[in-house]
mmCIF file of C-alpha atoms in Angstrom:
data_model
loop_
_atom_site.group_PDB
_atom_site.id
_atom_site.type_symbol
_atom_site.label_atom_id
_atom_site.label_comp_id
_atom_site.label_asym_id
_atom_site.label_seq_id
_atom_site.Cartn_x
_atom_site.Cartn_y
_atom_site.Cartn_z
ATOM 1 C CA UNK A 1 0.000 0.000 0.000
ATOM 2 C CA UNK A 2 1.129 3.937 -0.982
ATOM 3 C CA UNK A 3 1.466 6.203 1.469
ATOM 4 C CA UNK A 4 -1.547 7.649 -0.688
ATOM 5 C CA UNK A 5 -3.587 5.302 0.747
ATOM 6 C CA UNK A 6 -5.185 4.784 4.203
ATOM 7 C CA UNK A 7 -5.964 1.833 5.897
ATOM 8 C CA UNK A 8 -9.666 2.018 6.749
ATOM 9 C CA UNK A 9 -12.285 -0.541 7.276
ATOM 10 C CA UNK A 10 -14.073 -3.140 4.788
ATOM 11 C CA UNK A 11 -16.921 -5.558 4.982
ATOM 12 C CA UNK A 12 -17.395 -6.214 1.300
ATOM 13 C CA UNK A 13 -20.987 -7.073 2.301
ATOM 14 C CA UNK A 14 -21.713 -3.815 3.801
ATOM 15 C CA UNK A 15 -20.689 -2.684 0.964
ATOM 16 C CA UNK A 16 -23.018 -5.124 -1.182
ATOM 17 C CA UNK A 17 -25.880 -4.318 0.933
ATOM 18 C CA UNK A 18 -25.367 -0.765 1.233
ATOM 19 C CA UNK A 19 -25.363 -0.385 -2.455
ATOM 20 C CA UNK A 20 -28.181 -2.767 -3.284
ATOM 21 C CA UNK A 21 -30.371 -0.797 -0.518
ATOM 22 C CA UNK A 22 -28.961 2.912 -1.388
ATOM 23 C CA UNK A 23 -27.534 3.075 -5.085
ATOM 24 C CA UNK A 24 -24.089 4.928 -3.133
ATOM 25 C CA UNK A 25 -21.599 4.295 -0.589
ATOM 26 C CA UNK A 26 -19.226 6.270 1.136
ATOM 27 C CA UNK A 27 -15.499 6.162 2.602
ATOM 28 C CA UNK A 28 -14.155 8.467 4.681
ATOM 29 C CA UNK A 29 -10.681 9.322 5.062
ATOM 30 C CA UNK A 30 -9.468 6.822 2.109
ATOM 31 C CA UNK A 31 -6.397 8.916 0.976
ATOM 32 C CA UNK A 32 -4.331 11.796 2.179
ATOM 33 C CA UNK A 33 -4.634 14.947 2.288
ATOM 34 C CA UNK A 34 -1.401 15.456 0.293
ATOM 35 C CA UNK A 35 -2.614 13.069 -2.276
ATOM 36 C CA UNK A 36 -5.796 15.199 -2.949
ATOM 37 C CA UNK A 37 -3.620 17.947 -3.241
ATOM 38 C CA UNK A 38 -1.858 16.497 -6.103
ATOM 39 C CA UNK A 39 -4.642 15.338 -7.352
ATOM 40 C CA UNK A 40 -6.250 18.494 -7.773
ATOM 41 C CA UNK A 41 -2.775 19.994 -9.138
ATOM 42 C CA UNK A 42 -3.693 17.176 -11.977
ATOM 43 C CA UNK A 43 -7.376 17.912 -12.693
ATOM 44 C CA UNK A 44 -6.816 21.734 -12.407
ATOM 45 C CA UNK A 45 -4.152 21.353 -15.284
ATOM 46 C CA UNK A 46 -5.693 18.972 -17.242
ATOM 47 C CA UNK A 47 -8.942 21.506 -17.718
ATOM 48 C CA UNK A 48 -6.640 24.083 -18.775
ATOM 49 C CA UNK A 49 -5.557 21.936 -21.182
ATOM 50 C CA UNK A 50 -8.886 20.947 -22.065
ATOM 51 C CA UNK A 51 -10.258 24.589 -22.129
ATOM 52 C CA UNK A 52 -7.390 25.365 -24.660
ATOM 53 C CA UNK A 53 -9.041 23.476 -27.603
ATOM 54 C CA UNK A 54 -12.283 22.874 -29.555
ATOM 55 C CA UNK A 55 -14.053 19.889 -27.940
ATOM 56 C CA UNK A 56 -11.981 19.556 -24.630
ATOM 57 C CA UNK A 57 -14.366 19.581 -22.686
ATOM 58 C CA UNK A 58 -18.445 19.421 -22.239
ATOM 59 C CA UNK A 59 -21.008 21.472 -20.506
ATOM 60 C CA UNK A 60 -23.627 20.043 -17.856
ATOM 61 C CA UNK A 61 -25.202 23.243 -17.205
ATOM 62 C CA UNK A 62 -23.958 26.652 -16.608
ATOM 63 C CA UNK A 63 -20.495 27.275 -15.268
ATOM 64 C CA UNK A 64 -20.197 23.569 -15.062
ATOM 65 C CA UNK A 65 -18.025 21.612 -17.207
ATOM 66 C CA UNK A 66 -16.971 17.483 -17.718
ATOM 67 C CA UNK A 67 -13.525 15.957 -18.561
ATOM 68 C CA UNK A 68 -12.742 13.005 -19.436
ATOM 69 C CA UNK A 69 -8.783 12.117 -19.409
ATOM 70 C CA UNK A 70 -6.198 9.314 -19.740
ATOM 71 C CA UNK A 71 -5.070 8.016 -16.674
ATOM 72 C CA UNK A 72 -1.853 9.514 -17.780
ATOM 73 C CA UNK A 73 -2.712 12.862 -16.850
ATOM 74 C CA UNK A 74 -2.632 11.684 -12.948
ATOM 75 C CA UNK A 75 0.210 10.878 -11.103
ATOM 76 C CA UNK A 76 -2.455 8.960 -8.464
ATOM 77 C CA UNK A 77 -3.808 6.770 -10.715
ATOM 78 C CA UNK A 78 -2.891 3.382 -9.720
ATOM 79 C CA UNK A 79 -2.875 4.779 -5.746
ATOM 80 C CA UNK A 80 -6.519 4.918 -7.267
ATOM 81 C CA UNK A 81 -7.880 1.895 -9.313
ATOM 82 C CA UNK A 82 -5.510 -0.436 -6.559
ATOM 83 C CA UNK A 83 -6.552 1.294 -3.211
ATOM 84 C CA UNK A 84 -7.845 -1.848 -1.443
ATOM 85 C CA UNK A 85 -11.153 -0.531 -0.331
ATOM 86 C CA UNK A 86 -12.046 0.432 -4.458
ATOM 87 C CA UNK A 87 -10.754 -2.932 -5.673
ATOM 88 C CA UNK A 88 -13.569 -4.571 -3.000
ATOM 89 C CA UNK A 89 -16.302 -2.445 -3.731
ATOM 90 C CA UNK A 90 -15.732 -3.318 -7.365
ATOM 91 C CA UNK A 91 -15.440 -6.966 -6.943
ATOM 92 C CA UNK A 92 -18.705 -7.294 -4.777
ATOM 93 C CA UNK A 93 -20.610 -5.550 -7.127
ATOM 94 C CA UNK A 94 -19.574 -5.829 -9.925
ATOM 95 C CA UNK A 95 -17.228 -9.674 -9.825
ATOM 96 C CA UNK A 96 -13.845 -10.094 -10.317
ATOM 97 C CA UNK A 97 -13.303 -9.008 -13.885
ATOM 98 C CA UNK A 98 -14.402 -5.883 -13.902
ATOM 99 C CA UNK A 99 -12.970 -3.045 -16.241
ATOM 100 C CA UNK A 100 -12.236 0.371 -15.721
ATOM 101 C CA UNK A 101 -13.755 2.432 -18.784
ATOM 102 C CA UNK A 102 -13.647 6.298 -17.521
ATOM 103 C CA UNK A 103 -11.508 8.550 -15.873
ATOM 104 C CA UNK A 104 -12.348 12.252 -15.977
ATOM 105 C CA UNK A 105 -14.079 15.352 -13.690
ATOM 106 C CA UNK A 106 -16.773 17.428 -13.280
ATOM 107 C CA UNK A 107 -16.222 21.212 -12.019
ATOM 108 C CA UNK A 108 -19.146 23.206 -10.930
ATOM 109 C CA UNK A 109 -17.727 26.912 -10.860
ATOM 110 C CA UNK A 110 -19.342 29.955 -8.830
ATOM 111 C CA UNK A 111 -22.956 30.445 -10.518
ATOM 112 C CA UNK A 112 -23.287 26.696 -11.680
ATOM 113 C CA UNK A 113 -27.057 26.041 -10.801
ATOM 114 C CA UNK A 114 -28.864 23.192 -9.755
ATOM 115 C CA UNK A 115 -29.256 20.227 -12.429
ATOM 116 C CA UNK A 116 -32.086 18.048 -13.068
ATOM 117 C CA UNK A 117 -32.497 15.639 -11.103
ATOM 118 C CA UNK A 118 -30.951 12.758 -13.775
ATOM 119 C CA UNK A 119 -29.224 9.123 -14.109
ATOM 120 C CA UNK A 120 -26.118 8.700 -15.986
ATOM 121 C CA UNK A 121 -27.509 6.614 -18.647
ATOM 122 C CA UNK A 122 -30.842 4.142 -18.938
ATOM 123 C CA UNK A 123 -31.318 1.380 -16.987
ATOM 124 C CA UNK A 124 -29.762 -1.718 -18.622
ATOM 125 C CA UNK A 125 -31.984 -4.557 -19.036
ATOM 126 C CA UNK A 126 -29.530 -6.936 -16.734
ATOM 127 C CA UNK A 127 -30.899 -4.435 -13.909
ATOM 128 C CA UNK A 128 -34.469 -4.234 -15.063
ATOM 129 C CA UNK A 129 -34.799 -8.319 -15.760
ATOM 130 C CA UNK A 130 -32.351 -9.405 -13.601
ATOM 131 C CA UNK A 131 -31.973 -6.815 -10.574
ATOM 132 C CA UNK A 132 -28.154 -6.624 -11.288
ATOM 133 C CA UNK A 133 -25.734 -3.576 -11.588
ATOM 134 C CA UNK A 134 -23.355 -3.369 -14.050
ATOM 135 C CA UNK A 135 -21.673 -0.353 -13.378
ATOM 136 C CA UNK A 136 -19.918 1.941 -11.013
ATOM 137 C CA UNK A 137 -19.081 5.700 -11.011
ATOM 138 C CA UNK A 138 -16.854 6.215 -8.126
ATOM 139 C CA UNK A 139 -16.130 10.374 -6.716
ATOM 140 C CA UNK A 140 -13.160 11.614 -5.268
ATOM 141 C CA UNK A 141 -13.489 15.371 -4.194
ATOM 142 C CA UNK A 142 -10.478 17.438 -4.428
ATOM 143 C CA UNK A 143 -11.599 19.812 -2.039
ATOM 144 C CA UNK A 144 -13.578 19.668 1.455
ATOM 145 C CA UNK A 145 -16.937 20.478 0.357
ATOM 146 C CA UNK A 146 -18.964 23.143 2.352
ATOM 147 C CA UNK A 147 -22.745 24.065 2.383
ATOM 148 C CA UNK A 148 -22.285 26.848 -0.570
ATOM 149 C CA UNK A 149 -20.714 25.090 -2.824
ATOM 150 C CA UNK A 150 -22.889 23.554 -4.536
ATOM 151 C CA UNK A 151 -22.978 20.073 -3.058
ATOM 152 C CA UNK A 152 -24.053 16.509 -4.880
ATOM 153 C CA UNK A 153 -27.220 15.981 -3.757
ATOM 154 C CA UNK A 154 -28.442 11.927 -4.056
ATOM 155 C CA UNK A 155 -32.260 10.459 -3.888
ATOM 156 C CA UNK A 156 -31.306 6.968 -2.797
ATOM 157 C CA UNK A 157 -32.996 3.626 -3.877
ATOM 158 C CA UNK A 158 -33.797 5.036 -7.183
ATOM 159 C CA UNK A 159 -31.032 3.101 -8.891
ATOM 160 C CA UNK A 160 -33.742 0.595 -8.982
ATOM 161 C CA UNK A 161 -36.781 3.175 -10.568
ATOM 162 C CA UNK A 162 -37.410 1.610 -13.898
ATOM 163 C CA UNK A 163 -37.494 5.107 -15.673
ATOM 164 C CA UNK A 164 -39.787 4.337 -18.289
ATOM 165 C CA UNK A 165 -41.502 7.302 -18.116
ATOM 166 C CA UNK A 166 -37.933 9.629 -17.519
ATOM 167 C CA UNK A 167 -36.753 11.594 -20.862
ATOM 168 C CA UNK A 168 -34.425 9.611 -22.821
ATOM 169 C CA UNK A 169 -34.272 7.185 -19.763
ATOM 170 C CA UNK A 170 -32.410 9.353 -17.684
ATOM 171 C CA UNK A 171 -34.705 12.396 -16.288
ATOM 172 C CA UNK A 172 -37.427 11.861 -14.119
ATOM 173 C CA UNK A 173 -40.453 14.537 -15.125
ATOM 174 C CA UNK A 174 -41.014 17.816 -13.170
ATOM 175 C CA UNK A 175 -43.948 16.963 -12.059
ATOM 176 C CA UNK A 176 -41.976 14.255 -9.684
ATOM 177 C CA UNK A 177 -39.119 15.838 -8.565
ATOM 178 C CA UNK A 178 -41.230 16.272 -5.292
ATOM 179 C CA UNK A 179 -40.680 12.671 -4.614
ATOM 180 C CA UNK A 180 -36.557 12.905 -5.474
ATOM 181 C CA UNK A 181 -36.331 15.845 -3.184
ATOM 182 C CA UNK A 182 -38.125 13.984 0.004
ATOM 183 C CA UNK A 183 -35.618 11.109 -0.748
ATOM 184 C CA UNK A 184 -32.936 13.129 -1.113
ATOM 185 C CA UNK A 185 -29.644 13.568 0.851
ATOM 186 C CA UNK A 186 -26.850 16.233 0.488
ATOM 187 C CA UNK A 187 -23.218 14.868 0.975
ATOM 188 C CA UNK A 188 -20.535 16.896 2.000
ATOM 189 C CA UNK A 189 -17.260 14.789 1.147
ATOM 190 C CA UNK A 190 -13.800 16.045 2.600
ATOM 191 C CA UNK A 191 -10.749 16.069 0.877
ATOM 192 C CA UNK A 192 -9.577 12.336 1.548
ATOM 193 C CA UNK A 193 -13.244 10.710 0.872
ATOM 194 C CA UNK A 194 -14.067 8.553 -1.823
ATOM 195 C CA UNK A 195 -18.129 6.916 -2.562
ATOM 196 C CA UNK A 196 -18.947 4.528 -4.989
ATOM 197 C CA UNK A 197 -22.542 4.542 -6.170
ATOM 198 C CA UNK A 198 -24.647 2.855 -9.009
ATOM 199 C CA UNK A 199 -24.414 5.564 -11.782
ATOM 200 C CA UNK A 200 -28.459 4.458 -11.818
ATOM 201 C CA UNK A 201 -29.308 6.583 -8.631
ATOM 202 C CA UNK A 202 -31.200 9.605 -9.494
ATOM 203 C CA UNK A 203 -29.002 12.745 -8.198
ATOM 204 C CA UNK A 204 -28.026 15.895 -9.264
ATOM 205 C CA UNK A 205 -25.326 18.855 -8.540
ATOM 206 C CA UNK A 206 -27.155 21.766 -6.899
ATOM 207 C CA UNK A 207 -26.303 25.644 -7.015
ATOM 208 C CA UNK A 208 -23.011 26.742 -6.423
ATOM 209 C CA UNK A 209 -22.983 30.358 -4.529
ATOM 210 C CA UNK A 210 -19.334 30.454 -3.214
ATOM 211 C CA UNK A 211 -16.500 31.738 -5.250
ATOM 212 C CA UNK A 212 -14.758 28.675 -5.014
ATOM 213 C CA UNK A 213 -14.959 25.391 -7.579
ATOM 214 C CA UNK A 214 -15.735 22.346 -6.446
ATOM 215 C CA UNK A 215 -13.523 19.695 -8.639
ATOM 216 C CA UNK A 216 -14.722 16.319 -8.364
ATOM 217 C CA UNK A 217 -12.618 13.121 -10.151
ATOM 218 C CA UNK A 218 -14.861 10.649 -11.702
ATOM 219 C CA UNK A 219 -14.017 6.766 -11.819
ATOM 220 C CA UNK A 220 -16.229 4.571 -14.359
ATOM 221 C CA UNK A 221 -16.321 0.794 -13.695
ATOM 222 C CA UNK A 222 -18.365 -1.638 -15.852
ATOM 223 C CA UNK A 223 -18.895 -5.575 -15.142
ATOM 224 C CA UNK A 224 -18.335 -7.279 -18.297
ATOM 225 C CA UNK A 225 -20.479 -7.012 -21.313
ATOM 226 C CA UNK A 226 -21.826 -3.242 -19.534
ATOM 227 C CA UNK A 227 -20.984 -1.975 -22.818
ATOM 228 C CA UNK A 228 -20.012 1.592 -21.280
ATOM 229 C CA UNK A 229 -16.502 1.798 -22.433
ATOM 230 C CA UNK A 230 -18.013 1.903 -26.090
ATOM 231 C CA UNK A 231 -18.849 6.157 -25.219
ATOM 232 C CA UNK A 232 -15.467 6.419 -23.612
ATOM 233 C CA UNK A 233 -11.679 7.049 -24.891
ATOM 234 C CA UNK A 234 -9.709 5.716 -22.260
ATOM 235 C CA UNK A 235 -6.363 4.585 -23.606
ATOM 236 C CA UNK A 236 -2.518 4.105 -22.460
ATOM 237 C CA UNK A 237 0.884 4.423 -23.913
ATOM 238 C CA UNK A 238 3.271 1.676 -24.064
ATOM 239 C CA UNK A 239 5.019 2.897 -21.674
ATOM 240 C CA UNK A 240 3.022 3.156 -19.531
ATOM 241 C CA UNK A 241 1.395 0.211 -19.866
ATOM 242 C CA UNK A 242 4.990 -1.765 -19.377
ATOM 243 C CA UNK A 243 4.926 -0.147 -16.073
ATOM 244 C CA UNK A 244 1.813 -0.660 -14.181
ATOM 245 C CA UNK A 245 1.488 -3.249 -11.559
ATOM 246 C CA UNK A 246 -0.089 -6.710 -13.443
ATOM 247 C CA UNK A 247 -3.191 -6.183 -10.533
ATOM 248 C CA UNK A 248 -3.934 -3.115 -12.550
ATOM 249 C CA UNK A 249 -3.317 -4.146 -16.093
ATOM 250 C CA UNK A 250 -6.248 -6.822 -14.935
ATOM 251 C CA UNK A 251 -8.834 -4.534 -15.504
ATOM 252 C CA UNK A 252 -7.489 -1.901 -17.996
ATOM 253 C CA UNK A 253 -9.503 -2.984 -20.512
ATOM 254 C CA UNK A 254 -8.136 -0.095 -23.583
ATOM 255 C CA UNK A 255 -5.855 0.562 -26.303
ATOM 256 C CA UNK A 256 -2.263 0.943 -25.625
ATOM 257 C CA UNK A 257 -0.876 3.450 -28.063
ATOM 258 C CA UNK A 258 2.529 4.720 -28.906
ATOM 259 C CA UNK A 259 0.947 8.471 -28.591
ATOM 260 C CA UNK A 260 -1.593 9.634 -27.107
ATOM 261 C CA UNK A 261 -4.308 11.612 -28.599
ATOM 262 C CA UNK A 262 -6.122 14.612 -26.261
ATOM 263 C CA UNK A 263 -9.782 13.132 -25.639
ATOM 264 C CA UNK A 264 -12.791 15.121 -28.023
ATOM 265 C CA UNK A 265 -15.915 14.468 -25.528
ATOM 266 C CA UNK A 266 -18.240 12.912 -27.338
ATOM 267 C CA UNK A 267 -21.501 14.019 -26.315
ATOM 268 C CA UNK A 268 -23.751 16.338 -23.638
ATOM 269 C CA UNK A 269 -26.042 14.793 -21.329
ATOM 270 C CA UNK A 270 -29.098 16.282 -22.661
ATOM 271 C CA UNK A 271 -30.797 18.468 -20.613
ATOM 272 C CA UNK A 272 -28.191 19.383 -18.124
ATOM 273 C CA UNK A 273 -27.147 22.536 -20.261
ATOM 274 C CA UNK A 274 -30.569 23.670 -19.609
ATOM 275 C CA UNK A 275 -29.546 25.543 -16.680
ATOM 276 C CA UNK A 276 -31.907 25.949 -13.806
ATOM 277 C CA UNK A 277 -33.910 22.920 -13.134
#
C-alpha cells in the first residue's frame, strides 16, 4: 500500500448491501490529504488543457463543465484503481473481472445552478430483468466540500426506478421531482473521501454560490459485457502500460498506443445545459 492510501475498514458485504439498498456508498478518510492535493494539481491542469481546444471539454449546465482524461494525466492513478477498499467495492458488485472504462471530472464553478435531477444513462436490461448492476461511477473530491458550494445531492434507492416514463431514460419529469427531493440527501465529502454509487441513482449537482470550484474526479467501472466503455476514450501508452502493476493491467480494458491523442468528448447529457432545473 502507498502512502496515498489509508488503511480504513471493509466488509465487502456492507458494501453489497449498502449499495443494493442505497444506489451509493461512502469512505471516509481513504487517501491523504497530500494526495488530494496532487490530485487536484492534476485535474486543475488537465482543464486548462482541455479549455485550450475545440471539444476539450463538455457542458452540464452553466459554469459547469466534464472531462474526461487518460489516466496519464494523474500521477495517483494506480494509488486509485488499486486502493484496497475500491478494488472490493468493485469486486462485490460488480465480480472479479471488472474493467475500468472512464476517468475524468466534473467542475461546478461559482454560478453553476442546480441540475435536473438525472441518471447517468438508462437502466440496462440486466438491472431491469435481472436486478443486477453493471456499473460503477466512483467520486473523489479534491476539495472539502462546504454548504455553498454547490454540493451533490443523491435520492437513494432510485437506482432501482425503472425510468420508463424519464426523458431519454435518464430524467425523471417535473412533475416528480417532489418525490426525489423527500428522498434526497446532500453529501458533504472532505478532501480524503471517496463513494462509490450505481451511476443508476437519481441525483443531481445543486447551485453553487461560493467563489470557489468544487472539482470532483470521476471513476467509471463496468462488469463485463456493460458496454459503457463503447462512449469512452480511455487509452494508455506503451510505456506506460509496461509499467503498471499486473493487478492493474487486470482490468485496464483499452488501447495501448505509442501516442496519445487529447480526448474530443463525445456528447452532452441532454438536458443538463438547460440551466436551472
Amino acid at each position: 500500500m502507498t502512502a496515498a492510501a489509508l488503511d480504513v475498514p471493509i466488509d465487502t458485504d456492507v458494501i453489497r448491501e449498502t449499495i443494493q439498498t442505497d444506489g451509493i456508498i461512502g469512505c471516509k478518510g481513504a487517501f491523504s490529504r497530500e494526495w488530494v492535493e496532487q490530485l487536484r494539481e492534476d485535474v486543475e491542469a488537465a482543464f486548462a488543457e482541455a479549455q485550450s481546444r475545440e471539444g476539450g471539454s463538455v457542458g452540464r449546465g452553466p459554469n459547469r463543465y466534464y472531462v474526461e482524461i487518460h489516466p496519464e494525466a494523474l500521477r495517483g492513478f494506480v494509488d486509485l484503481v488499486d486502493h484496497p477498499w475500491v478494488r472490493a467495492t468493485c469486486e462485490a458488485v460488480l465480480g472479479p473481472d471488472y474493467k475500468i472504462v472512464e476517468v475524468g471530472f466534473d467542475i461546478p464553478f461559482e454560478g453553476a445552478k442546480n441540475q435536473p435531477w438525472h441518471r447517468d444513462f438508462p437502466s440496462p436490461k440486466e438491472t431491469l430483468e435481472e436486478g443486477r448492476l453493471t456499473s460503477l461511477a466512483f467520486n473523489v473530491t479534491c476539495v472539502d466540500t462546504e454548504e455553498d458550494m454547490g454540493p451533490f445531492e443523491v435520492a437513494p434507492g432510485t437506482h432501482w426506478d425503472k425510468g420508463e416514463e424519464f426523458n431519454h431514460g435518464m430524467f425523471p419529469l417535473k412533475k416528480e421531482y417532489s418525490r426525489f427531493e423527500e428522498r434526497a440527501v446532500r453529501k458533504y465529502p472532505q478532501m480524503g473521501d471517496i463513494s462509490a454509487r450505481s451511476a443508476l441513482t437519481v441525483h443531481r449537482g445543486t447551485k453553487n454560490e461560493s467563489a470557489k470550484s468544487r472539482p470532483v474526479l470521476v471513476l467509471g467501472v463496468d462488469a463485463p459485457g456493460a458496454g459503457n466503455d463503447e462512449k469512452h476514450d480511455l487509452a494508455v501508452t506503451r510505456q506506460y502500460w509496461e509499467n503498471l502493476p499486473q493487478r492493474v493491467r487486470d482490468h485496464l480494458d483499452c488501447p495501448v498506443v505509442d501516442e496519445l491523442t487529447p480526448i474530443t468528448q463525445k456528447h452532452t447529457i441532454e438536458g443538463l445545459v438547460m440551466g436551472e432545473a
